[in-house]
mmCIF file of C-alpha atoms in Angstrom:
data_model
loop_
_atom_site.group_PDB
_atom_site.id
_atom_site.type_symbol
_atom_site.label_atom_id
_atom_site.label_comp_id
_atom_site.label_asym_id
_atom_site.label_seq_id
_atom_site.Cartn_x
_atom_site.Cartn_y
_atom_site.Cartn_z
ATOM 1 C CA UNK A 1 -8.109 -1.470 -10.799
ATOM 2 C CA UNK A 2 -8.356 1.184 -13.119
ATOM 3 C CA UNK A 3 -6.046 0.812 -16.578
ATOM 4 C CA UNK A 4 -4.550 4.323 -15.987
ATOM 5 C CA UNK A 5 -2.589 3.197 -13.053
ATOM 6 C CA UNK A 6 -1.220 -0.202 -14.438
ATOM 7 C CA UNK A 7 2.728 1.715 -14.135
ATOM 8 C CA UNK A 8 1.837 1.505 -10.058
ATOM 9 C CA UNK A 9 0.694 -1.937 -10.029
ATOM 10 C CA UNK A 10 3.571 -3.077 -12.246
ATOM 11 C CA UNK A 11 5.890 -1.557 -9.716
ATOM 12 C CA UNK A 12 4.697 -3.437 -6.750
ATOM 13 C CA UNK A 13 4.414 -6.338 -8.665
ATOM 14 C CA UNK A 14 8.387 -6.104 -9.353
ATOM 15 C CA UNK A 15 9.152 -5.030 -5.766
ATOM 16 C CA UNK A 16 7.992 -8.346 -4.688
ATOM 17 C CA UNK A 17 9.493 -10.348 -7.272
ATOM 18 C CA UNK A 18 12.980 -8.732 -6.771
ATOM 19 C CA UNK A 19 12.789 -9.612 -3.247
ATOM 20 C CA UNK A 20 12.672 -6.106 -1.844
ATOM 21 C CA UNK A 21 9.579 -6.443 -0.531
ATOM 22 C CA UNK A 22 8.263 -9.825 1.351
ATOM 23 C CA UNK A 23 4.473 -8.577 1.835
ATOM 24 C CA UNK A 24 2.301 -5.436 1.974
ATOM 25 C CA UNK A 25 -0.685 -4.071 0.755
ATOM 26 C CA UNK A 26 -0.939 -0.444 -1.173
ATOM 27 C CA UNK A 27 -4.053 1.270 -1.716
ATOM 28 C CA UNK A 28 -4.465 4.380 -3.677
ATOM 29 C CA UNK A 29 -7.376 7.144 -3.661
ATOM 30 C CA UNK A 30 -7.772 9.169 -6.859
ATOM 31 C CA UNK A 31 -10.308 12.244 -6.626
ATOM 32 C CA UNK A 32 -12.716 10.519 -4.688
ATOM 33 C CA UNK A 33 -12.647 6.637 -5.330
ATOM 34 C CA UNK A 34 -9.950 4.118 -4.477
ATOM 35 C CA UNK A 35 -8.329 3.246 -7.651
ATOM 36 C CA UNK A 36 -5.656 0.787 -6.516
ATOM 37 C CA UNK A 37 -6.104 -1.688 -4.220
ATOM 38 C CA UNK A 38 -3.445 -4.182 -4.167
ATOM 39 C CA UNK A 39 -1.792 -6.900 -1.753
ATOM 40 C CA UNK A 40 0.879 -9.196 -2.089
ATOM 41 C CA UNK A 41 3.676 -11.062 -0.777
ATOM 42 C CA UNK A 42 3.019 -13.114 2.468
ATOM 43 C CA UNK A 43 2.297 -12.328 6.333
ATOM 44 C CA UNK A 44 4.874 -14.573 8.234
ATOM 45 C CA UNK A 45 7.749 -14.883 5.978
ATOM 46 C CA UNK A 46 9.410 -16.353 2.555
ATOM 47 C CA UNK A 47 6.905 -19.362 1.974
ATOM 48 C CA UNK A 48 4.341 -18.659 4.389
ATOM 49 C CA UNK A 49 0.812 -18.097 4.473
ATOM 50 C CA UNK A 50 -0.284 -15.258 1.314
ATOM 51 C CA UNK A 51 -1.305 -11.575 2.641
ATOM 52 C CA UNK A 52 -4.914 -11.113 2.203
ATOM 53 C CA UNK A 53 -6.442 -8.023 2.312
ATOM 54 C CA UNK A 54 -7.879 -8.108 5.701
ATOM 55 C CA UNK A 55 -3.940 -8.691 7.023
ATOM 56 C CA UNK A 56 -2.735 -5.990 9.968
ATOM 57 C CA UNK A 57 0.182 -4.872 10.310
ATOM 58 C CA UNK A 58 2.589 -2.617 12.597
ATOM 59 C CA UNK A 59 2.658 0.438 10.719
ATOM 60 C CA UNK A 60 5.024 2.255 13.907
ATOM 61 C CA UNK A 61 4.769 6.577 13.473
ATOM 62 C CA UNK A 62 2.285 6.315 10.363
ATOM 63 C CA UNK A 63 -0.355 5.575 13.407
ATOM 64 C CA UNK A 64 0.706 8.830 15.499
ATOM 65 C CA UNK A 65 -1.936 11.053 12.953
ATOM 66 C CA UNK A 66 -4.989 8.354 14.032
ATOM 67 C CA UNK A 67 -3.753 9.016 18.277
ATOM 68 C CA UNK A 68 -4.171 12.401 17.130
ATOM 69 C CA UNK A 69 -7.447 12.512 15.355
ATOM 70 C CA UNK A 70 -9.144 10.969 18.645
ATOM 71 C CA UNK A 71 -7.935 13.884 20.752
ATOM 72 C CA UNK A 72 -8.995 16.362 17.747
ATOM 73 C CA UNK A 73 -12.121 14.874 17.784
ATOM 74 C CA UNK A 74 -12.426 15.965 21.063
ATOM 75 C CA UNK A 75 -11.412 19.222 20.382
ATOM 76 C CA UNK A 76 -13.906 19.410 17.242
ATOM 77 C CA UNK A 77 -16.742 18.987 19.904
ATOM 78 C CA UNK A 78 -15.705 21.537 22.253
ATOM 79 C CA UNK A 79 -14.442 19.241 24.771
ATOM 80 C CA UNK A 80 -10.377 20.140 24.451
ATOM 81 C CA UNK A 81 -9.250 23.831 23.751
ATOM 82 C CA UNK A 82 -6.008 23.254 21.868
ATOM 83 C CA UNK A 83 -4.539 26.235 23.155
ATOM 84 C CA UNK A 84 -5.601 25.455 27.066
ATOM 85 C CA UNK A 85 -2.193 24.138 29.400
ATOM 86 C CA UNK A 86 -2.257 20.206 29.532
ATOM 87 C CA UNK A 87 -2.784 20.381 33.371
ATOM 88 C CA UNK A 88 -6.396 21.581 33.183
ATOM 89 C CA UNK A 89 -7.246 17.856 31.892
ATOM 90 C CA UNK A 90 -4.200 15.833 33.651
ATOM 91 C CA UNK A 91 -3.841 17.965 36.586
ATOM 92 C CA UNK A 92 -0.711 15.618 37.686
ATOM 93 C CA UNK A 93 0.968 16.878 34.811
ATOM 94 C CA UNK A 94 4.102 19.546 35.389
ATOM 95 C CA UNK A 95 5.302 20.289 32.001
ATOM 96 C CA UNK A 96 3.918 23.954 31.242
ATOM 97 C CA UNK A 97 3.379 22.560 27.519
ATOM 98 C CA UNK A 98 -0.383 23.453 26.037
ATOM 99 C CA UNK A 99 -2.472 20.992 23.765
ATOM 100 C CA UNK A 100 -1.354 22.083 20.783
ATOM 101 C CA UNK A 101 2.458 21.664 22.019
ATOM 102 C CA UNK A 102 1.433 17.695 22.714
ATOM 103 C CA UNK A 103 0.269 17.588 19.331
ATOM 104 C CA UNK A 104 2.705 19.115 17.300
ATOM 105 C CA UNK A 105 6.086 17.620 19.036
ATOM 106 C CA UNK A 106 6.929 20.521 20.400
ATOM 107 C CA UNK A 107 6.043 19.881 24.105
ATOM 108 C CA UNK A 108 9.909 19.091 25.316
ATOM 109 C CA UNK A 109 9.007 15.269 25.909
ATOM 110 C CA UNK A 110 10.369 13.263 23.092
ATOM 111 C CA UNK A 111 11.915 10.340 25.496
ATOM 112 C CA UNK A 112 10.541 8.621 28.122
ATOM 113 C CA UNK A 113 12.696 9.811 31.717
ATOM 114 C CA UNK A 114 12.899 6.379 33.340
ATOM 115 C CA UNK A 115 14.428 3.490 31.819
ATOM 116 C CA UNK A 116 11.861 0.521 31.436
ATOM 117 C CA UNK A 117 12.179 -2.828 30.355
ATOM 118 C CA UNK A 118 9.691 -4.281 27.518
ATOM 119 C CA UNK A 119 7.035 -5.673 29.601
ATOM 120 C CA UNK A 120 5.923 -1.963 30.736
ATOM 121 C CA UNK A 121 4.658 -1.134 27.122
ATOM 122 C CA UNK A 122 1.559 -2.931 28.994
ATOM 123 C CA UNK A 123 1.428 -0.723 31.898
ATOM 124 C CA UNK A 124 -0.338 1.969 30.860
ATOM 125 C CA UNK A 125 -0.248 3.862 33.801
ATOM 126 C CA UNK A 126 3.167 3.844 34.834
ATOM 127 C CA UNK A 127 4.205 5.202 31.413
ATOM 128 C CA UNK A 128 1.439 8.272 31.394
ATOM 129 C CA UNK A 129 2.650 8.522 35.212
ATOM 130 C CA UNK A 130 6.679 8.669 34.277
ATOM 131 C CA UNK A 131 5.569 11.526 31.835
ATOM 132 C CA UNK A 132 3.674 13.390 33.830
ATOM 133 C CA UNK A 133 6.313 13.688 36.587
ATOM 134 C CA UNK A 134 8.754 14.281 33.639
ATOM 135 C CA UNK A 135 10.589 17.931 33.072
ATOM 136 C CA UNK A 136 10.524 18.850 29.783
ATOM 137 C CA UNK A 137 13.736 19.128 27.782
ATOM 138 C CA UNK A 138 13.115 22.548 26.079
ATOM 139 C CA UNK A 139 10.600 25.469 26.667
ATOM 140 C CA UNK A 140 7.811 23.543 25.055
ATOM 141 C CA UNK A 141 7.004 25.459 22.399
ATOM 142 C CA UNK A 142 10.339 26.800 21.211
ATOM 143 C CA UNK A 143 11.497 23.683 19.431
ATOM 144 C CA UNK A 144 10.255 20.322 17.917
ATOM 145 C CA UNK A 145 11.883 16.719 18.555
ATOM 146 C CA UNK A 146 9.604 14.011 17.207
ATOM 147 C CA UNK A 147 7.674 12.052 20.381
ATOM 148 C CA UNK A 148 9.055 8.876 18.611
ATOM 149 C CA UNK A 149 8.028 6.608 21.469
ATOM 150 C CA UNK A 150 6.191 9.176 23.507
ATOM 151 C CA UNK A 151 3.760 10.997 21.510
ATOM 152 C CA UNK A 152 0.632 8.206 21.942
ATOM 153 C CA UNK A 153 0.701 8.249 26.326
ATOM 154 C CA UNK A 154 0.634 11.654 25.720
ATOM 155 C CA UNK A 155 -2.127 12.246 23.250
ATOM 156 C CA UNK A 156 -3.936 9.000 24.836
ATOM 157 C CA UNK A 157 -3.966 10.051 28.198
ATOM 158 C CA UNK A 158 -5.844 13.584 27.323
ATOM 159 C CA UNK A 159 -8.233 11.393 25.530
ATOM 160 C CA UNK A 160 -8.694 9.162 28.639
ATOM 161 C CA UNK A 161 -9.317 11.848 31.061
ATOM 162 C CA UNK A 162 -11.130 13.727 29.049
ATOM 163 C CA UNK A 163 -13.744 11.199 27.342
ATOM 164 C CA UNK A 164 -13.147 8.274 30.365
ATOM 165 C CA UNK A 165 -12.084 5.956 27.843
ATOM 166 C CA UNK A 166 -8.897 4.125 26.426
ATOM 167 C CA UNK A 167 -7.405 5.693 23.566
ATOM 168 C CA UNK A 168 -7.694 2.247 21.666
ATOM 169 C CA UNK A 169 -11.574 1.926 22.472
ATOM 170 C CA UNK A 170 -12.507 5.608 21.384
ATOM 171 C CA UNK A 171 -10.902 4.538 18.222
ATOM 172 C CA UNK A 172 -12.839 1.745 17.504
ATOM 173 C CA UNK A 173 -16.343 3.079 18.674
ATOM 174 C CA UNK A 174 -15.550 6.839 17.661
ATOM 175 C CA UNK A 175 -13.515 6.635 14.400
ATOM 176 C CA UNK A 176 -13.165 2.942 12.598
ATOM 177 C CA UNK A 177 -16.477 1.973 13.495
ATOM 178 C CA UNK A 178 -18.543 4.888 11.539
ATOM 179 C CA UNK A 179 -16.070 4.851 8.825
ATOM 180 C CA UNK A 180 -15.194 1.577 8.531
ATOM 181 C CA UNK A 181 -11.398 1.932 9.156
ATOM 182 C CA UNK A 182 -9.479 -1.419 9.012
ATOM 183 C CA UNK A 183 -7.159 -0.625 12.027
ATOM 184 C CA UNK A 184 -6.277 -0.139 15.763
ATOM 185 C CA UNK A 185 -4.303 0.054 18.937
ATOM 186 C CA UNK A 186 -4.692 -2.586 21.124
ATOM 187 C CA UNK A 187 -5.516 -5.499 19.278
ATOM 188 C CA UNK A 188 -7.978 -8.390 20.287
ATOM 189 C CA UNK A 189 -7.154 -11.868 20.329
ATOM 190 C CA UNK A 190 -9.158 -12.251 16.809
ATOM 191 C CA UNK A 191 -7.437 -9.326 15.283
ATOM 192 C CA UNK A 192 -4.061 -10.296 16.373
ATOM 193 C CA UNK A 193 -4.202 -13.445 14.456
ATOM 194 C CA UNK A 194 -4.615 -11.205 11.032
ATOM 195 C CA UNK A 195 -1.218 -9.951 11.856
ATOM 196 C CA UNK A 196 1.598 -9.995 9.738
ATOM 197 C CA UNK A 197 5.112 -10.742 11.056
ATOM 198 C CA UNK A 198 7.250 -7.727 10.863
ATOM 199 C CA UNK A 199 10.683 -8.646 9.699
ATOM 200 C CA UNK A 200 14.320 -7.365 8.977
ATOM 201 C CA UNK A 201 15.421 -5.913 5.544
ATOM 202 C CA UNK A 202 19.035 -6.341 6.763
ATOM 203 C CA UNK A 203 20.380 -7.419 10.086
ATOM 204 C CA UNK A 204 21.479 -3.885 11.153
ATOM 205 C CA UNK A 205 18.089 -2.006 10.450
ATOM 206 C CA UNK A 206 17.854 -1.659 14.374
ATOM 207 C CA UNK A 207 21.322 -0.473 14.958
ATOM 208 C CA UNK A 208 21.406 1.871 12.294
ATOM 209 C CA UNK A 209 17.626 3.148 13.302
ATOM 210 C CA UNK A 210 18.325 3.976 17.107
ATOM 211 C CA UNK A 211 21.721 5.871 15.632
ATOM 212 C CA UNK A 212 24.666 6.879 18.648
ATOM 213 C CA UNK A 213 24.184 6.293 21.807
ATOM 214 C CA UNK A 214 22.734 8.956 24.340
ATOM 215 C CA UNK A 215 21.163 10.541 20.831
ATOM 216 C CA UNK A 216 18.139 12.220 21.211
ATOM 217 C CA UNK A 217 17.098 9.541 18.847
ATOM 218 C CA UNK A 218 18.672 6.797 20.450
ATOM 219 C CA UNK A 219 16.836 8.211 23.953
ATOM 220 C CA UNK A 220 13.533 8.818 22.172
ATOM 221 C CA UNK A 221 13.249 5.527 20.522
ATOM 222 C CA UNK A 222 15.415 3.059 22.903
ATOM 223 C CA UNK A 223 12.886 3.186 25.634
ATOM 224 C CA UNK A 224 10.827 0.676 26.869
ATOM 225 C CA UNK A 225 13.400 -1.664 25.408
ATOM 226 C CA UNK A 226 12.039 -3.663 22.658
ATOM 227 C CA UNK A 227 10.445 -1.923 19.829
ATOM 228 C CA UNK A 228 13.077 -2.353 17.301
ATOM 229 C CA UNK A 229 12.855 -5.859 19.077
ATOM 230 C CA UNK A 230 11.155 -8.808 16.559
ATOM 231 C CA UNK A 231 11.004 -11.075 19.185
ATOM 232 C CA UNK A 232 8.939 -8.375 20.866
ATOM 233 C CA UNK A 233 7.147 -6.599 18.008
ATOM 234 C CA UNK A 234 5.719 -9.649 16.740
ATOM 235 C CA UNK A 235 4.274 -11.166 19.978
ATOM 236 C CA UNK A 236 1.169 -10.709 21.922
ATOM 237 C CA UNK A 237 2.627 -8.515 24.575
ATOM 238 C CA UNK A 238 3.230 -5.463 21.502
ATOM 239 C CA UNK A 239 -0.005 -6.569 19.868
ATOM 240 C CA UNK A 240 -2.557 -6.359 22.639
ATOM 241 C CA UNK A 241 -0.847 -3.150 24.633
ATOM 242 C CA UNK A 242 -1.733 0.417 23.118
ATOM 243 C CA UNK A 243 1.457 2.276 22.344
ATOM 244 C CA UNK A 244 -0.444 4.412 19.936
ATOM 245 C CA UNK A 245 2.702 6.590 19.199
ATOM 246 C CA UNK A 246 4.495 3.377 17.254
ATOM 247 C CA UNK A 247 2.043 0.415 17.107
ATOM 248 C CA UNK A 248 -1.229 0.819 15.163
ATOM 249 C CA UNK A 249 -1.987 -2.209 13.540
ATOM 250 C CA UNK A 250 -3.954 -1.572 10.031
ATOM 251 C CA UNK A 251 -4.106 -2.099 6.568
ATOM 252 C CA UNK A 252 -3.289 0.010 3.607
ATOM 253 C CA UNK A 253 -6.792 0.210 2.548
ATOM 254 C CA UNK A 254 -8.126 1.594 6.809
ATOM 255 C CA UNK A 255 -5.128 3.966 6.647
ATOM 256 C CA UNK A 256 -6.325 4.856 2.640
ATOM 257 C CA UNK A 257 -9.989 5.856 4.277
ATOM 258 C CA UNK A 258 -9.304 7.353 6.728
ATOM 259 C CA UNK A 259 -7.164 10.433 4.562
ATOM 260 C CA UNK A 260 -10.173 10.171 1.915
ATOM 261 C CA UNK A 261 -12.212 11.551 5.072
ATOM 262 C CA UNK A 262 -10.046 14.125 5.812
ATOM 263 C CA UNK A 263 -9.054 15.290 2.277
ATOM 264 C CA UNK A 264 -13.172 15.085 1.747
ATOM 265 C CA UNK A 265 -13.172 17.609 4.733
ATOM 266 C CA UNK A 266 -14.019 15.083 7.890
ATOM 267 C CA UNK A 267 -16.658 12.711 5.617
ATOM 268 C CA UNK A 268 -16.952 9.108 4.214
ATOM 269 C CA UNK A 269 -19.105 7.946 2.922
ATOM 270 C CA UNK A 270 -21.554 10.636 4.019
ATOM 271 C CA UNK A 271 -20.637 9.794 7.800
ATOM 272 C CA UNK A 272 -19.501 12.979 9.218
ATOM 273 C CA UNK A 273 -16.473 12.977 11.568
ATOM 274 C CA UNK A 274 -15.123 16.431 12.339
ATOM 275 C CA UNK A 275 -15.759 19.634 10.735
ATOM 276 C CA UNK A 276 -14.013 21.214 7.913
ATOM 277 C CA UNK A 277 -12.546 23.656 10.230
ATOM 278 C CA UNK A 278 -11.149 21.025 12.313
ATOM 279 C CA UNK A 279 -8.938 19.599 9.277
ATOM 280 C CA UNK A 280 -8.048 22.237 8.107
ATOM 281 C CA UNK A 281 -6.566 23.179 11.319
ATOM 282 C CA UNK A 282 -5.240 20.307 12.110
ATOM 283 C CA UNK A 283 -3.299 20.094 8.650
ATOM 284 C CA UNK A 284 -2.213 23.745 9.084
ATOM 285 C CA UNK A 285 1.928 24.022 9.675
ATOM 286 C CA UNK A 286 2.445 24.789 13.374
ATOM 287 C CA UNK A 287 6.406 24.317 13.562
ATOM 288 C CA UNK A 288 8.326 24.875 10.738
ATOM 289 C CA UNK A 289 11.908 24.312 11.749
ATOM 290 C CA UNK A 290 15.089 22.014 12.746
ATOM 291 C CA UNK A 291 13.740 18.717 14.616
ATOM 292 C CA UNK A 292 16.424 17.311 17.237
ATOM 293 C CA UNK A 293 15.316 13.824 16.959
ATOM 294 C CA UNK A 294 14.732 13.582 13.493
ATOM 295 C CA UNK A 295 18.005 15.685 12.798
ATOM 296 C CA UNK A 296 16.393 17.249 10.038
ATOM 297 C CA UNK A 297 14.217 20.422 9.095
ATOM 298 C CA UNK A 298 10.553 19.903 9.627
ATOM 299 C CA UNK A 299 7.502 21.288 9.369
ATOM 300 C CA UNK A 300 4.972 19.623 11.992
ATOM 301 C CA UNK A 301 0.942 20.000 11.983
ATOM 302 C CA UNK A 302 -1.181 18.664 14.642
ATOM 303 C CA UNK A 303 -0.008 15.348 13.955
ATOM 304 C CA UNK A 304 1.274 15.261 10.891
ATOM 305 C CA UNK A 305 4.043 16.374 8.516
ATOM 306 C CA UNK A 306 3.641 18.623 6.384
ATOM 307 C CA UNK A 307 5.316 18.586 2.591
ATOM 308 C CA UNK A 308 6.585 21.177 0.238
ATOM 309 C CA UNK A 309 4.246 19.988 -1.955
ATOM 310 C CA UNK A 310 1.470 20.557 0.182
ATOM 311 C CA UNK A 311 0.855 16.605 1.376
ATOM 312 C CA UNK A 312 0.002 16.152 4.745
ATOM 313 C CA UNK A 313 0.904 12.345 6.581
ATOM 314 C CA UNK A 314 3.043 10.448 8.324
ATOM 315 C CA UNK A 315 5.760 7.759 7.473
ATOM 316 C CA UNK A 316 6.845 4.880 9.801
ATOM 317 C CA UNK A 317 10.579 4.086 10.390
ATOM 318 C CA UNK A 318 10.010 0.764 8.562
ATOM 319 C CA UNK A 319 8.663 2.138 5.480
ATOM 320 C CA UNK A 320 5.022 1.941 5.936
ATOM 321 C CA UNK A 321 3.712 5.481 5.009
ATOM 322 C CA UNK A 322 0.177 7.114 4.730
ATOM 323 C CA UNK A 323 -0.699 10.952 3.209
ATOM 324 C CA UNK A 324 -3.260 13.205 1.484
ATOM 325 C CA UNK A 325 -1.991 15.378 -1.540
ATOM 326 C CA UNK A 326 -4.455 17.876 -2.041
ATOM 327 C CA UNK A 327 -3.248 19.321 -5.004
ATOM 328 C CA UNK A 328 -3.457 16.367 -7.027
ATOM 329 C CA UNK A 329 -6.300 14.979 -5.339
ATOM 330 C CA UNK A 330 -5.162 11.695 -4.533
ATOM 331 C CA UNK A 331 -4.597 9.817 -1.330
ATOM 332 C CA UNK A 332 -1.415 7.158 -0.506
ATOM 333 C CA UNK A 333 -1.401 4.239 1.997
ATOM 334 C CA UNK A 334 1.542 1.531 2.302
ATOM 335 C CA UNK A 335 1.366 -1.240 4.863
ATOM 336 C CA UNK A 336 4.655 -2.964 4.906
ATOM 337 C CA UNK A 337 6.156 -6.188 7.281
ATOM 338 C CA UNK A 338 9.657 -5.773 6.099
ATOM 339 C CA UNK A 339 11.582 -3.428 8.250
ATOM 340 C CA UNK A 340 13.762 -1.347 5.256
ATOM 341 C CA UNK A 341 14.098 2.382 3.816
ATOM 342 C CA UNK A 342 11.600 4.138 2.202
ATOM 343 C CA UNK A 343 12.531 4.277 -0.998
ATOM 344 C CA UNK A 344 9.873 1.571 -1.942
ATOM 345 C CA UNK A 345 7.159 4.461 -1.296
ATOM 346 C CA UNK A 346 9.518 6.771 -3.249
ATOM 347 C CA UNK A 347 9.581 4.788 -6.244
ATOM 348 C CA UNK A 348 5.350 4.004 -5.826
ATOM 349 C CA UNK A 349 5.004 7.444 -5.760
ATOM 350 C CA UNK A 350 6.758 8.290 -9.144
ATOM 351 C CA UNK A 351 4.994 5.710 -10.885
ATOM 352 C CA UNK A 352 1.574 7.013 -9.350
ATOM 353 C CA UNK A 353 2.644 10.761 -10.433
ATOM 354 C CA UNK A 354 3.525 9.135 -14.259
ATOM 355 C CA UNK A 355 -0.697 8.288 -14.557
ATOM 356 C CA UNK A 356 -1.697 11.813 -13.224
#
């Protein structure tokens, strides 16, 4: 690690000795080259085995920008129009919403409509299927509510009809295999082994997460049951299904390359992804307003949201967070197990700004 950024890896360090973190990795980009590449802590709890750098973990909404680079892909090629009506691809589909309203949590579909128990996160079909029979719950378009739970069927599917393949395998063959991204939906038996046990900060985290019931947030993120759920996030059932909205399994340092690509302009390591054109459109604002999930003002790209500052990422509700800031030319990733607030990143982030 370079000297300059000692501050940042004297601040993990004392997260993990105060307690306040249990095990995570952090990897840092700095005009070009990673300059901090750090793990610590362990994967399965106070005395357990240590986390190495090849350990996964359920990163939850941080993923919903890598769903959405597979269907941009798509669109980079010419095989998607972002501005053509969803149906064209998934002709079952009745919402009136267009690709770039699926993409930018806009579409009106933020909750699943049926009430499913946790064994249907493996049944692909009859969650795309309960979506596409769904009515949307504003004039997609005309307002945002973040696809907490929803957002990956919907992005997924388009990829699966349009390519013929799961969103999970285009990943790997399309995306981490050329640039040699640490992460995925869908895990193998292998990969699920490398898995870190997600665990609570406090007791309450889930409670205080899903808010009031009947909330658009409690709706959006209650359903399937189970993914505030340890006993469920931390089996084989969560692992192997694709719920690419919430459970992308990765490491800091996959999640770190993959936003050196994009901030490079869709290459790594002279590999080639997607145009310049593409990320820069995808990174443009699209919806710039009040979000009725998140219950806060937002300003949504295709996948992403978009900072004051000019960052572009995504954070996970259990502090795991991933983002490009352009302006200072550096790039963020934080892979977290234990299920707290965000002001770990906060605090990371400060100390990284102190070396720039």
């Amino acid at each position: 690690m370079h000297a300059r950024f000692t501050p940042v890896r004297d601040h993990f360090h004392d997260l993990l000795a105060s307690g306040r973190e249990s095990g995570a990795s952090l990897t840092v980009w700095y005009d070009g080259q990673p300059v901090v590449d750090l793990v610590g802590g362990t994967s399965d709890g106070p005395g357990g085995e240590p986390w190495r750098p090849d350990t996964l973990v359920n990163v939850y909404s941080a993923g919903k920008p890598v769903a959405a680079l597979c269907l941009l892909t798509l669109v980079d090629r010419g095989q998607v129009d972002l501005d053509a009506p969803v149906d064209r691809y998934w002709p079952e589909f009745r919402t009136p919403a267009t690709v770039r309203h699926l993409l930018s949590h806009t579409a009106g579909l933020p909750a699943f409509p049926v009430p499913r128990p946790a064994a249907a996160i493996a049944d692909w079909a009859l969650l795309a299927g309960d979506l596409a029979a769904a009515d949307p719950e504003w004039t997609p378009g005309s307002m945002a509510g973040e696809h907490a739970w929803t957002y990956g069927h919907l992005v997924g599917e388009l990829v699966r009809r349009v390519d013929g393949r799961p969103v999970g395998r285009f990943l790997a063959d399309e995306i981490a295999g050329p640039w040699r991204l640490d992460l995925g939906f869908g895990l193998a038996e292998a990969d699920q082994r490398r898995c870190a046990d997600l665990r609570y900060g406090d007791p309450q985290w889930p409670a205080r997460k899903l808010g009031e019931p009947g909330s658009p947030r409690a709706r959006a993120m209650g359903n399937p049951a189970g993914g505030l759920d340890l006993a469920v996030l931390n089996s084989p059932l969560w692992r192997g299904a694709e719920v690419p909205a919430v459970n992308l399994h990765a490491s800091a340092s996959g999640l770190a390359r993959l936003y050196a690509g994009l901030l490079a302009g869709g290459v790594l390591d002279g590999v080639r992804l997607v145009s310049p054109e593409l990320v820069a459109e995808a990174t443009r604002v699209q919806y710039d307003g009040p979000d009725l999930v998140l219950d806060r003002q937002v300003r949504w790209t295709l996948g992403m949201q978009w900072e004051p500052d000019g960052s572009w990422g995504m954070g996970g509700i259990g502090g795991s967070s991933a983002w490009a800031d352009p302006e200072r030319g550096y790039v963020f990733a934080y892979a977290t197990a234990l299920l707290a607030e965000h002001d770990r990143v906060d605090e990371l982030v400060e100390a990284l700004h102190s070396c720039l």
